[in-house]
Rosetta silent file (secondary structure, phi, psi, omega in degrees, C-alpha in Angstrom):
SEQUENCE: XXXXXXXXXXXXXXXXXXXXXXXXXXXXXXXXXXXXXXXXXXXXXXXXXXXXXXXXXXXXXXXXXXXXXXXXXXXXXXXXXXXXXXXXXXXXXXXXXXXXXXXXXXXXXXXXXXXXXXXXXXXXXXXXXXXXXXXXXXXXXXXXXXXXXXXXXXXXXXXXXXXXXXXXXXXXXXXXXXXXXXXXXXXXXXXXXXXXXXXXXXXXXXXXXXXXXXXXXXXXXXXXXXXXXXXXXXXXXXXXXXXXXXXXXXXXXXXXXXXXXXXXXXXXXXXXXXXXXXXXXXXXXXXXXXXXXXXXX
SCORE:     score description
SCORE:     0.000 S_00000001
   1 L     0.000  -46.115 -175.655  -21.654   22.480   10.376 S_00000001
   2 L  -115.589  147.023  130.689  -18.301   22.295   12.462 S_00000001
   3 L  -120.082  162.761  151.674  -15.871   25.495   13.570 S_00000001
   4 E   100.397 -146.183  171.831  -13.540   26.523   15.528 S_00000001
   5 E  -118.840  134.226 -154.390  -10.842   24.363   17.554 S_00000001
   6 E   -84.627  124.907  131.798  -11.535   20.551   17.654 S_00000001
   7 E   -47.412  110.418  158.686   -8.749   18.997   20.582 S_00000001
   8 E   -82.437   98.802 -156.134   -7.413   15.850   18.901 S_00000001
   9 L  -101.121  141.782  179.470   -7.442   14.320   22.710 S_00000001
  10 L   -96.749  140.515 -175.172   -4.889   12.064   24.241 S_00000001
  11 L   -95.802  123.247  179.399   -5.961    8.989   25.350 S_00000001
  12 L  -100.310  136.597 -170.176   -4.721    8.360   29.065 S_00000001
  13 E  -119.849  145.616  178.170   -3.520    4.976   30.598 S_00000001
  14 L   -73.853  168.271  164.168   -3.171    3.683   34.188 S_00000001
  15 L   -26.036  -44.737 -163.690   -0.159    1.828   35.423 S_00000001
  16 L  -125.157   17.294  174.702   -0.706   -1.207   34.301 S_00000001
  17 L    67.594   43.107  165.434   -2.081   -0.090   31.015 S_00000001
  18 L  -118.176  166.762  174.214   -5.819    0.338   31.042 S_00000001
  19 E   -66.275  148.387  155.107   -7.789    3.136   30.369 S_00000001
  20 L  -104.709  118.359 -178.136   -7.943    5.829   32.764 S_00000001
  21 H   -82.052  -44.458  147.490  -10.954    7.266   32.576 S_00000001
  22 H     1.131  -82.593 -168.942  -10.684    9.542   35.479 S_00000001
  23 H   -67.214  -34.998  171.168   -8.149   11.407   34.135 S_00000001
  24 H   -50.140  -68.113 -146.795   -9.558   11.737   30.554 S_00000001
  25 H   -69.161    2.616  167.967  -12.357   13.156   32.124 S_00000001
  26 H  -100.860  -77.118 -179.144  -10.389   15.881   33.848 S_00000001
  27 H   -24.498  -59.626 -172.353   -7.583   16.597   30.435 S_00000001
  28 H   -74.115    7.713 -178.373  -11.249   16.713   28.293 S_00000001
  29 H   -77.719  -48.370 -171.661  -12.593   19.166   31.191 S_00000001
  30 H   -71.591   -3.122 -158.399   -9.808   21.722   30.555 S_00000001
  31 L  -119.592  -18.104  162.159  -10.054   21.652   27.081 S_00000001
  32 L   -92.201  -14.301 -162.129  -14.434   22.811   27.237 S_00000001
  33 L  -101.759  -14.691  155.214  -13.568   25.005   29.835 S_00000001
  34 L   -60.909  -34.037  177.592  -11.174   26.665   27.558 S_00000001
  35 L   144.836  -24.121 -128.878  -13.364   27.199   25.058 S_00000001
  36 L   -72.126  174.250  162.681  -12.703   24.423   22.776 S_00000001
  37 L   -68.077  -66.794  140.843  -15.510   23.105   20.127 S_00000001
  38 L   -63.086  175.936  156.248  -15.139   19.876   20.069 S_00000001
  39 E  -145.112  150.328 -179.701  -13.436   16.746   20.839 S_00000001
  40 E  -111.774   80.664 -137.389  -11.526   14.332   18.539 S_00000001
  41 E  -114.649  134.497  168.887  -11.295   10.949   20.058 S_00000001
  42 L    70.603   23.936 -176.452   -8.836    8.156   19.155 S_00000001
  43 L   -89.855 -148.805 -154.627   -6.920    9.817   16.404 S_00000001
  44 H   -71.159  -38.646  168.422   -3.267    9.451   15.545 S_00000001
  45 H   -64.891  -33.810  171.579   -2.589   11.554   18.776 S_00000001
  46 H  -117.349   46.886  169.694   -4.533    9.158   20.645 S_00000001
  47 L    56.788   42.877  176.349   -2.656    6.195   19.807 S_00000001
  48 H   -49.235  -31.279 -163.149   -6.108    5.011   17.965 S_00000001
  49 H   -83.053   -4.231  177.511   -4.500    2.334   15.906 S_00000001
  50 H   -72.171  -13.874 -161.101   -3.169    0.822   19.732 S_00000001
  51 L  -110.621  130.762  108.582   -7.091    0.305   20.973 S_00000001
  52 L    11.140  143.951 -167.390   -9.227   -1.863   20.613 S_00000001
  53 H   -93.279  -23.144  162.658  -12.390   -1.189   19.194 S_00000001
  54 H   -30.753  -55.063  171.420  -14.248   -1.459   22.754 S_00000001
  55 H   -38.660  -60.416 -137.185  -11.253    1.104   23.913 S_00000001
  56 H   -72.774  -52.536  118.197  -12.159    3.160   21.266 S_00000001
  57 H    23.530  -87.057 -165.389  -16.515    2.609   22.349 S_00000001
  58 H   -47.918  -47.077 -164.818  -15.063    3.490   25.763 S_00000001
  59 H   -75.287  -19.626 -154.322  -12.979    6.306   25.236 S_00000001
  60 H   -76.807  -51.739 -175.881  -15.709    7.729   23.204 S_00000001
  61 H   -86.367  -21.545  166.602  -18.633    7.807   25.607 S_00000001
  62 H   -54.452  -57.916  177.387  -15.769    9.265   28.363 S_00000001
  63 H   -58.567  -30.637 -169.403  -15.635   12.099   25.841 S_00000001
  64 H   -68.750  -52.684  159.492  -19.436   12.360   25.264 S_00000001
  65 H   -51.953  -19.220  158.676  -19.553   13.088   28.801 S_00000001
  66 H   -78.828  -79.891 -136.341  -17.289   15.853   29.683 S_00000001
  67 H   -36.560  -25.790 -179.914  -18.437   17.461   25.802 S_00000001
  68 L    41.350 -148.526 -142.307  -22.188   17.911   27.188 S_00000001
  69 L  -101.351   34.279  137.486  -24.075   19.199   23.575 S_00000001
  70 L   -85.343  147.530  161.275  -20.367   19.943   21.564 S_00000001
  71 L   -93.991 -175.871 -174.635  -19.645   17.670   19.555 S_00000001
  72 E  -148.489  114.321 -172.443  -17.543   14.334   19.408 S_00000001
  73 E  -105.852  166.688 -170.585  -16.163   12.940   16.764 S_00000001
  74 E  -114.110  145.086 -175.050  -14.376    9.027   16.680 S_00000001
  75 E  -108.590  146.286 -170.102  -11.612    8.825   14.360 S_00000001
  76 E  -116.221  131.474 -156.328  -11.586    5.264   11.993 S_00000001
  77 L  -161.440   39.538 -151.628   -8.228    4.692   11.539 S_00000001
  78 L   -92.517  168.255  145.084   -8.624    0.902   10.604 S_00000001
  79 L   -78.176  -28.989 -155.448   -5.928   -0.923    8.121 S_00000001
  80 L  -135.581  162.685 -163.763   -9.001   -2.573    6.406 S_00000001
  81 H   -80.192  -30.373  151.477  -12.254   -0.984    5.154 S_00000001
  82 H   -41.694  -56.726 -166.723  -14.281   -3.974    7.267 S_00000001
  83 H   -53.837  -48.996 -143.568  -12.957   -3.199   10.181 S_00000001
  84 H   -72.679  -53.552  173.512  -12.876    0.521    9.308 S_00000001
  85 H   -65.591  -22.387  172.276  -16.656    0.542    8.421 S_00000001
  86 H   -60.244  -41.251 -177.491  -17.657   -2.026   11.712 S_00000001
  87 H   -95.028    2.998  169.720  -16.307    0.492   14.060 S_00000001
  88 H   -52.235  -69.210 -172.345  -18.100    3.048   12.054 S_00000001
  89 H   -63.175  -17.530 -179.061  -21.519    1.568   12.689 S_00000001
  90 H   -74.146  -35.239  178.120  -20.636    1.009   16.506 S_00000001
  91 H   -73.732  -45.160  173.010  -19.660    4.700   16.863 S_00000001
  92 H   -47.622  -61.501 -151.762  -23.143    5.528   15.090 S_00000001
  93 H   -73.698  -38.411  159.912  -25.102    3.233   17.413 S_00000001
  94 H   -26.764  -35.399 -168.984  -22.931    5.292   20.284 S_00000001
  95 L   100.000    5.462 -163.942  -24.455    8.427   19.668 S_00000001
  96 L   -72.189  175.957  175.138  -21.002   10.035   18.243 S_00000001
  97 L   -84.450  -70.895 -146.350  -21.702   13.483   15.807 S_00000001
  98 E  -163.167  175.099  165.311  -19.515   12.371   13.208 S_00000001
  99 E  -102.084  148.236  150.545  -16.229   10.541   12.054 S_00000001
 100 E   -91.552   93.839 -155.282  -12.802   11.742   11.451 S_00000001
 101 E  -113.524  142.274  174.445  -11.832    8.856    8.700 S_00000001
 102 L  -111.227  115.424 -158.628   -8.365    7.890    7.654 S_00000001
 103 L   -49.721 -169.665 -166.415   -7.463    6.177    4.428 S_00000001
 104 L   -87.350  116.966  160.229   -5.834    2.770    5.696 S_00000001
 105 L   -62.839   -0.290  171.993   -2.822    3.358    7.246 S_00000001
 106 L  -109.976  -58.947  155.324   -1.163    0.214    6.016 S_00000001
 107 L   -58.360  126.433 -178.248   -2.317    0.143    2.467 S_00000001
 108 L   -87.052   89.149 -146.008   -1.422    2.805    0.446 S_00000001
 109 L   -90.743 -166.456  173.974   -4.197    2.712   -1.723 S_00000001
 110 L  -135.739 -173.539 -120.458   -4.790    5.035   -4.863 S_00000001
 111 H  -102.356   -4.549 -178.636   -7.413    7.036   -6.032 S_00000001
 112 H   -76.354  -50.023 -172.851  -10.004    4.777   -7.269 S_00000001
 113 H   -69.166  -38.534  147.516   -9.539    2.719   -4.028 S_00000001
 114 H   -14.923  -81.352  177.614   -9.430    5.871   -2.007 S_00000001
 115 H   -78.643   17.381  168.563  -12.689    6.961   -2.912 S_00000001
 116 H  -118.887  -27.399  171.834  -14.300    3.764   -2.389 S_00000001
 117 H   -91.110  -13.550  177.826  -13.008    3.224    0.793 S_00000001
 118 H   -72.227  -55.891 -171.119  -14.232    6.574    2.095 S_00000001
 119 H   -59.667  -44.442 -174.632  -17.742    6.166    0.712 S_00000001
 120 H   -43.339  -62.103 -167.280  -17.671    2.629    2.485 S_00000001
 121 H   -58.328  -63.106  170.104  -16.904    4.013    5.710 S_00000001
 122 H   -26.009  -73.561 -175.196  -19.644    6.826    5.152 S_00000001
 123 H   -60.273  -18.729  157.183  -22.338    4.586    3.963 S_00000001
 124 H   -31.518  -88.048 -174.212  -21.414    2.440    7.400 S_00000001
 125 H   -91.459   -7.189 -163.604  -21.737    5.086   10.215 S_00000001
 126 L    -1.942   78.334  178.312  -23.934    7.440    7.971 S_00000001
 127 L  -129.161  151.005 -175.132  -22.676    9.988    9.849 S_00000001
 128 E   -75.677  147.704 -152.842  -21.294   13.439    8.745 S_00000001
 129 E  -119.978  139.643  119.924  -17.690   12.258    8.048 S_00000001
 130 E   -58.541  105.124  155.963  -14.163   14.700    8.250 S_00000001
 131 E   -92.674  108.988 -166.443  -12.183   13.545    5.830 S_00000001
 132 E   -77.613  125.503  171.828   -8.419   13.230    7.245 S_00000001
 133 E  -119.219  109.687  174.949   -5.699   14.478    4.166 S_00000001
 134 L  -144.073   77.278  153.543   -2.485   13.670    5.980 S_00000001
 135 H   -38.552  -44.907 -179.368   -0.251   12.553    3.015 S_00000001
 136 H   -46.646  -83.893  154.524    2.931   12.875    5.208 S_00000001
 137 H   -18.928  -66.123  176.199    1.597   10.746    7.636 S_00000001
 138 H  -139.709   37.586  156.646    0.265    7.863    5.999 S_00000001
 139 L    68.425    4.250  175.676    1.441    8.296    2.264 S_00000001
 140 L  -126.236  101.619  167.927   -2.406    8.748    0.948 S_00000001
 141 L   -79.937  133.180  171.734   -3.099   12.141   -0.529 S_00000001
 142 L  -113.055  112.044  169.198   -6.665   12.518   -0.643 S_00000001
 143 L   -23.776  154.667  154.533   -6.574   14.947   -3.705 S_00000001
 144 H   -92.175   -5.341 -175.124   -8.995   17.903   -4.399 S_00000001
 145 H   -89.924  -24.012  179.556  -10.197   16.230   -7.372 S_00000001
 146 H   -61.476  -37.441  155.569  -10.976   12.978   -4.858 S_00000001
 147 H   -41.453  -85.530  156.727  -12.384   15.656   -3.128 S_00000001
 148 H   -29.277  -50.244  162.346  -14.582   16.761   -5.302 S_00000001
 149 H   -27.567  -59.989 -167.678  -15.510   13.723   -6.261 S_00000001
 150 H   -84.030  -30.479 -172.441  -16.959   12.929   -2.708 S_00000001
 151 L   -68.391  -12.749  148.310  -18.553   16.073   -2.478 S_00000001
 152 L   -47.532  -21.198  165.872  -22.046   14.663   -4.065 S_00000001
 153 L   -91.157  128.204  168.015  -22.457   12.882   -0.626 S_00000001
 154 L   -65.076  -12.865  170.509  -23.921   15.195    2.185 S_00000001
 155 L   -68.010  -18.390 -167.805  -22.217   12.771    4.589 S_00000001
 156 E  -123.664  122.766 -170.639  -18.603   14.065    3.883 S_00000001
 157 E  -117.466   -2.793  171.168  -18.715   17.823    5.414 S_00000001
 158 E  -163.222  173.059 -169.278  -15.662   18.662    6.189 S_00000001
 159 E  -124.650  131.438  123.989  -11.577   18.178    5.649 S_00000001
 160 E  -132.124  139.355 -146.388   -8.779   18.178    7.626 S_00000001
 161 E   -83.666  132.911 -162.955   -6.336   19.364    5.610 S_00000001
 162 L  -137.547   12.640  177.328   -2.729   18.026    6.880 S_00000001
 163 L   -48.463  -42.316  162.423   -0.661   18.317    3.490 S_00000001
 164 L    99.280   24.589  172.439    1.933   20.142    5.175 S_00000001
 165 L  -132.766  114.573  174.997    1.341   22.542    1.477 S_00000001
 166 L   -91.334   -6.278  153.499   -0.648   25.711    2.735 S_00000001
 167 L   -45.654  -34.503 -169.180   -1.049   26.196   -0.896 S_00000001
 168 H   -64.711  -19.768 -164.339   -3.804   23.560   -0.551 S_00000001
 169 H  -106.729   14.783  171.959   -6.348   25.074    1.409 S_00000001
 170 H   -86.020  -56.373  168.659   -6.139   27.864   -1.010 S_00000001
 171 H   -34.239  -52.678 -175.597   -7.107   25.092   -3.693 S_00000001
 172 L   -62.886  -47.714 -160.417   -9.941   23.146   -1.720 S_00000001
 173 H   -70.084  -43.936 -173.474  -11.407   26.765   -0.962 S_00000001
 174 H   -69.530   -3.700 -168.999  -11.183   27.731   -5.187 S_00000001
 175 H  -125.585  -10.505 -166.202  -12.421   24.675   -6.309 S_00000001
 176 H  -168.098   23.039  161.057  -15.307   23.805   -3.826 S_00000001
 177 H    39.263 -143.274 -166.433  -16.125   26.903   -2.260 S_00000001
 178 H   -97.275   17.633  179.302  -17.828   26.557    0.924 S_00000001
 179 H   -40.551  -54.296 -128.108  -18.660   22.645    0.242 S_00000001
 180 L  -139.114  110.746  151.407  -16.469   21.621    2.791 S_00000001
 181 E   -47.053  117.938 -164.275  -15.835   22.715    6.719 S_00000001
 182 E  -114.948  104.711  154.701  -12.025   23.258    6.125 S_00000001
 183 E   -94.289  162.577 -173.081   -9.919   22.825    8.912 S_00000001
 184 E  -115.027  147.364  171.851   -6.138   22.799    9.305 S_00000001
 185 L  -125.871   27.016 -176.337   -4.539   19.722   11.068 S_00000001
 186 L  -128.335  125.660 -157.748   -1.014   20.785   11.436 S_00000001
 187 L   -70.119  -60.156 -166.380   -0.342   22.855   14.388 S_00000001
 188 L  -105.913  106.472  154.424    2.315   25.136   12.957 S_00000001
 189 L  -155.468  -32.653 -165.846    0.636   25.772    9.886 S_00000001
 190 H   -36.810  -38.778 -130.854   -2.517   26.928   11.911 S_00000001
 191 H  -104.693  -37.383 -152.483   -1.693   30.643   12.053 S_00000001
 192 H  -110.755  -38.473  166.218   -1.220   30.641    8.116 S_00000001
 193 H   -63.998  -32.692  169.193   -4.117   28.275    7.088 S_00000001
 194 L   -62.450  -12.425 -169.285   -6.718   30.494    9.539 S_00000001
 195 L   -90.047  -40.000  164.871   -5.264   33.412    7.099 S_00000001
 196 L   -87.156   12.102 -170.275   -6.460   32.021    3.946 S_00000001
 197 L   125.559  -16.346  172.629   -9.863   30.717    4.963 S_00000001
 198 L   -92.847  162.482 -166.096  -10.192   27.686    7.155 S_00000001
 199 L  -116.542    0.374  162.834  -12.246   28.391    9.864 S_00000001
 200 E  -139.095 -179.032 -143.177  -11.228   25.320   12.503 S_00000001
 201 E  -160.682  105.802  157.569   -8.129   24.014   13.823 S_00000001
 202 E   -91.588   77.581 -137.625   -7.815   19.918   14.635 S_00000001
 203 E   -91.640  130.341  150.277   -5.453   21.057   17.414 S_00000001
 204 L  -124.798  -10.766  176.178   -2.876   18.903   18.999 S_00000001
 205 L   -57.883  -20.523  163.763   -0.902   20.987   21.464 S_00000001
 206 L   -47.179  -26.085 -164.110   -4.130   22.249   22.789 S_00000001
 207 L   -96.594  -10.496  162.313   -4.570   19.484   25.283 S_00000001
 208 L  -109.142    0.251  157.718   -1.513   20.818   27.372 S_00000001
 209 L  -158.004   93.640 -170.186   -2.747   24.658   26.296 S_00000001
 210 H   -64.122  -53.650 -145.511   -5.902   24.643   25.693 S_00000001
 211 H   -79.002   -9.574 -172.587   -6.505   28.514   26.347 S_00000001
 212 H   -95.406  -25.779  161.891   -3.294   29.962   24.097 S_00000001
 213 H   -42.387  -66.650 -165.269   -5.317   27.694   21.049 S_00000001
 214 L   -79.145  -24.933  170.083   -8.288   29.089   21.378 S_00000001
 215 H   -67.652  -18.417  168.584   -7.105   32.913   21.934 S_00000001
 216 H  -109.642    8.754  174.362   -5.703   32.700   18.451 S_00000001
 217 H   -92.056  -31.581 -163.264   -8.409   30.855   16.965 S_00000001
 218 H   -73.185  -34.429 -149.301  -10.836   33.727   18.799 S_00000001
 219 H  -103.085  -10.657  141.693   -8.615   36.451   18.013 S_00000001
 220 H   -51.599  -48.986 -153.465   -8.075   35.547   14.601 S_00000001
 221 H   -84.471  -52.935  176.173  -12.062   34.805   13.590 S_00000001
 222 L   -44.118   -3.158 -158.778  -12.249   38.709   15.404 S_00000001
 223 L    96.913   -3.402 -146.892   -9.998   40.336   12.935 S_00000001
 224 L  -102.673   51.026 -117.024   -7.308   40.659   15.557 S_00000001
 225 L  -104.963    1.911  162.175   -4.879   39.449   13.536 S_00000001
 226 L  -107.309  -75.677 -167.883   -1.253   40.893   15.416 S_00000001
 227 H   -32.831  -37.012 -175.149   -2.712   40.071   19.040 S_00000001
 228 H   -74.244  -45.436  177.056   -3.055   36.340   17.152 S_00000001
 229 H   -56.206  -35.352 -175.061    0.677   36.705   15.784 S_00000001
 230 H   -73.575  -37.647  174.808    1.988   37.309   18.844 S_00000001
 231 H   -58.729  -37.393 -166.027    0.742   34.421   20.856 S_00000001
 232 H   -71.104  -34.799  176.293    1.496   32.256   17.823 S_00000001
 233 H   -91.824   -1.543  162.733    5.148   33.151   17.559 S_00000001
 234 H   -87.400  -27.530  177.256    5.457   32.386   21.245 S_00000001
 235 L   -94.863   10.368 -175.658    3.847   29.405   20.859 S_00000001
 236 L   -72.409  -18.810  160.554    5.757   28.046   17.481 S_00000001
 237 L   -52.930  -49.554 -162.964    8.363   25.544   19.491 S_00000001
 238 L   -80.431  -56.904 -177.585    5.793   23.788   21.380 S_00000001
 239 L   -58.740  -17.112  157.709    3.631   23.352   17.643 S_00000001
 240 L   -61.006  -12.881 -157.927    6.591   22.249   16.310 S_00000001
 241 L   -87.293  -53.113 -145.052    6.723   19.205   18.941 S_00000001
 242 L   -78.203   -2.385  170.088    3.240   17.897   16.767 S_00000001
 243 L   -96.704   47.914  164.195    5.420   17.764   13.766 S_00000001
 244 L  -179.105 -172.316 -157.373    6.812   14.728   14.160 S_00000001
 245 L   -84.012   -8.074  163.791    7.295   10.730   14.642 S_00000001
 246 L   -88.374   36.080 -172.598    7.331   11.292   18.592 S_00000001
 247 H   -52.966  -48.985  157.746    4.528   13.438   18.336 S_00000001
 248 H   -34.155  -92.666 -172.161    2.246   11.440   21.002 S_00000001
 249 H   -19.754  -44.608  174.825    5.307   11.563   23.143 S_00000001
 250 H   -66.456  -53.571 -174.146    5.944   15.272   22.956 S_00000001
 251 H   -72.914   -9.256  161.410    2.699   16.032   23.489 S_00000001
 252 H   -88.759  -18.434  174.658    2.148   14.040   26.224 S_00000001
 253 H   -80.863  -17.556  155.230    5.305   15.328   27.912 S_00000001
 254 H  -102.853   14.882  139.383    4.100   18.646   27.653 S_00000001
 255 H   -80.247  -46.249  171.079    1.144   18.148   29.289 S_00000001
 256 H   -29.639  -59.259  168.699    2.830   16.723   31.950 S_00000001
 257 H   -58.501  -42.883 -177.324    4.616   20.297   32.653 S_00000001
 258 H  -114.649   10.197  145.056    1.621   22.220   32.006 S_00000001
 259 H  -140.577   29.291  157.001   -1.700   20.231   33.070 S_00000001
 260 L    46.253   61.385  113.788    0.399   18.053   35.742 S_00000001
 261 L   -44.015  178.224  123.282   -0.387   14.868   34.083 S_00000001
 262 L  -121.820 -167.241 -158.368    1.447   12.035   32.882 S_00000001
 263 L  -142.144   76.326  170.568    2.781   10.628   29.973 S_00000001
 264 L   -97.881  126.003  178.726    2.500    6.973   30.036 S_00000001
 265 L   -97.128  176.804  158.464    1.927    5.412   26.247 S_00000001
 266 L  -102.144  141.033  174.292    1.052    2.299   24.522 S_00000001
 267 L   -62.658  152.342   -7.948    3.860   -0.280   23.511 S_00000001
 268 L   -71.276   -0.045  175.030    5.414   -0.499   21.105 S_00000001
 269 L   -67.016  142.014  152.731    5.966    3.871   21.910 S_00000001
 270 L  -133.142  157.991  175.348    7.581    4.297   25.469 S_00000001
 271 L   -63.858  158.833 -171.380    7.755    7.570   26.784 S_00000001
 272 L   -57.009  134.214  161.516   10.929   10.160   25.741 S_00000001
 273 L  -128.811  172.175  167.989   14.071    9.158   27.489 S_00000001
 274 L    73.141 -141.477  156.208   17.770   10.320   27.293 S_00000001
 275 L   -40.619  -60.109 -134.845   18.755   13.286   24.753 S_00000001
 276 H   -74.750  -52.344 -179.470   15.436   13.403   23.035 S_00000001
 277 H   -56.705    7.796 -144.976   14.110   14.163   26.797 S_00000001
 278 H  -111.697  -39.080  167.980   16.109   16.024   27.478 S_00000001
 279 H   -85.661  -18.298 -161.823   15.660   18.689   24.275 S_00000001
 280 H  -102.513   10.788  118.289   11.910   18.817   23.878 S_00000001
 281 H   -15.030  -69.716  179.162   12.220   19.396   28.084 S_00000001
 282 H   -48.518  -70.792 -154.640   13.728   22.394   27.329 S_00000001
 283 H   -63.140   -8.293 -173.336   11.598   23.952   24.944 S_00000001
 284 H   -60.905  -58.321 -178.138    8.376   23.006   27.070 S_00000001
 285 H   -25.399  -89.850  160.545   10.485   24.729   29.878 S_00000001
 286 H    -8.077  -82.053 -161.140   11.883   27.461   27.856 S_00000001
 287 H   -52.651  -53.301 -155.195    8.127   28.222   26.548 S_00000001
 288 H   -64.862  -11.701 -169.835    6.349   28.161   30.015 S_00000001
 289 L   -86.811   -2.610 -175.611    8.821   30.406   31.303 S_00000001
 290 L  -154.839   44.539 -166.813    8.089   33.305   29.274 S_00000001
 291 L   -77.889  172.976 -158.277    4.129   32.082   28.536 S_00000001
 292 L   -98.465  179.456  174.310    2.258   35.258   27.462 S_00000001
 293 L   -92.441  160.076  169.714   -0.484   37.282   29.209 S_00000001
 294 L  -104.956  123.287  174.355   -3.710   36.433   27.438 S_00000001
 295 L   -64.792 -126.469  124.133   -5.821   39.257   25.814 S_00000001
 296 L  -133.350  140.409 -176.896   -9.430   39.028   26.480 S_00000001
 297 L  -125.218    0.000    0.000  -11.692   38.241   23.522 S_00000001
């Protein structure tokens, strides 16, 4: 149902801390005119748990409008499964494709609850549902056997898998076949999960390059699989920025160098100051300074 690389899109704020829609609607321009599949609206990258669920309404139909007939999916990121299912049904009533759903980031629930809060959420928006595994993140593995489990509903169609174990997506694929759209959601992993079998990429570095994403997602699905290495080991600094607890930050500071943006956040995050700005500066620097030629695919 879904391939190929989804932008997990930064949500952009005015001065004074409202949305700018404006500007989304240019950042989610560059990222179809690149190539991308999709759009990913209000996930961890786009400070979802900071909005409002109106924000999240708003930012949603901003995306449906650059995205024209791609799809767009709203990520449910609620602490509680009311909430989580409320903003479900509102994204349904929206028009969205599908959800990206996240166990509760505050409760860490286990696996009985786990699979109950997922179906909830489903059963909501009855929409096809991405199931988000980012253990790391928020301390809820959702298992392959949870997996499985959920795979009797036609509503949950695809994973992305964020274990930060590329063993896993060897596992999902041996245990459930072709069940499941399998995407990787860890940037530098991407290179190595596209090797074993997932066929999309819930990208976040893409929204300051969209076009070096998608030549190794393209050039990869061709076979082209050293033309893909090379871009990938040029780009392995910058995917390194998404691998961590400033991630928003990084990645909004390196749009700022490279789609002349800025990188205003929501409290409590402020943008990088001091040292920290001072190193992930560099490697943005560093990288654009020696960015590659692009093949054509």
């Amino acid at each position: 149902m879904w391939t190929g690389v989804f932008p997990a899109v930064t949500t952009k704020f005015t001065a004074d801390d409202r949305l700018d829609h404006a500007e989304m609607e240019r950042c989610f321009g560059l990222q179809m005119e690149a190539g991308c599949d999709g759009i990913i609206v209000c996930g961890s990258l786009g400070e979802g748990p900071m909005l409002s669920h109106d924000e999240k309404i708003e930012v949603l139909k901003t995306a449906q409008k650059v995205a024209g007939k791609k799809p767009v999916l709203l990520t449910v990121n609620e602490a509680g499964t009311r909430e989580a299912a409320s903003i479900a049904r509102r994204a349904a009533k929206e028009g969205a494709n599908g959800l990206m759903v996240v166990p509760s980031p505050i409760y860490h629930t286990n696996a009985e609850e786990t699979v109950a809060a997922l179906r909830a959420v489903a059963e909501a928006g009855d929409l096809p549902v991405m199931i988000y595994s980012n253990r790391l993140a928020y301390r809820v593995d959702v298992t392959v056997d949870q997996m499985e489990e959920l795979a009797s509903d036609k509503r949950f169609v695809a994973i992305k898998e964020s274990s930060d174990d590329i063993r896993r997506s060897t596992e999902i694929i041996n245990r459930l076949g072709s069940r499941y759209d399998l995407f990787t959601g860890v940037d530098n992993l991407a290179f190595e999960a596209l090797s074993v079998g997932a066929i999309g990429w819930v990208a976040g570095l893409v929204t300051a390059f969209p076009r070096e994403t998608v030549a190794i997602y393209q050039l990869m699905k061709q076979g082209r699989r050293e033309e893909a290495l090379a871009i990938y080991r040029w780009f392995r600094p910058l995917l390194d920025l998404d691998v961590s607890t400033y991630l928003v930050q990084n990645i909004k500071l390196a749009e700022v160098f490279a789609i002349q943006t800025n990188d205003r956040v929501r409290m409590p995050r402020q943008p990088l100051s001091g040292s920290r700005r001072k190193t992930v500066e560099k490697i943005i620097k560093d990288a654009l300074a020696v960015r590659p030629t692009l093949p054509k695919f």
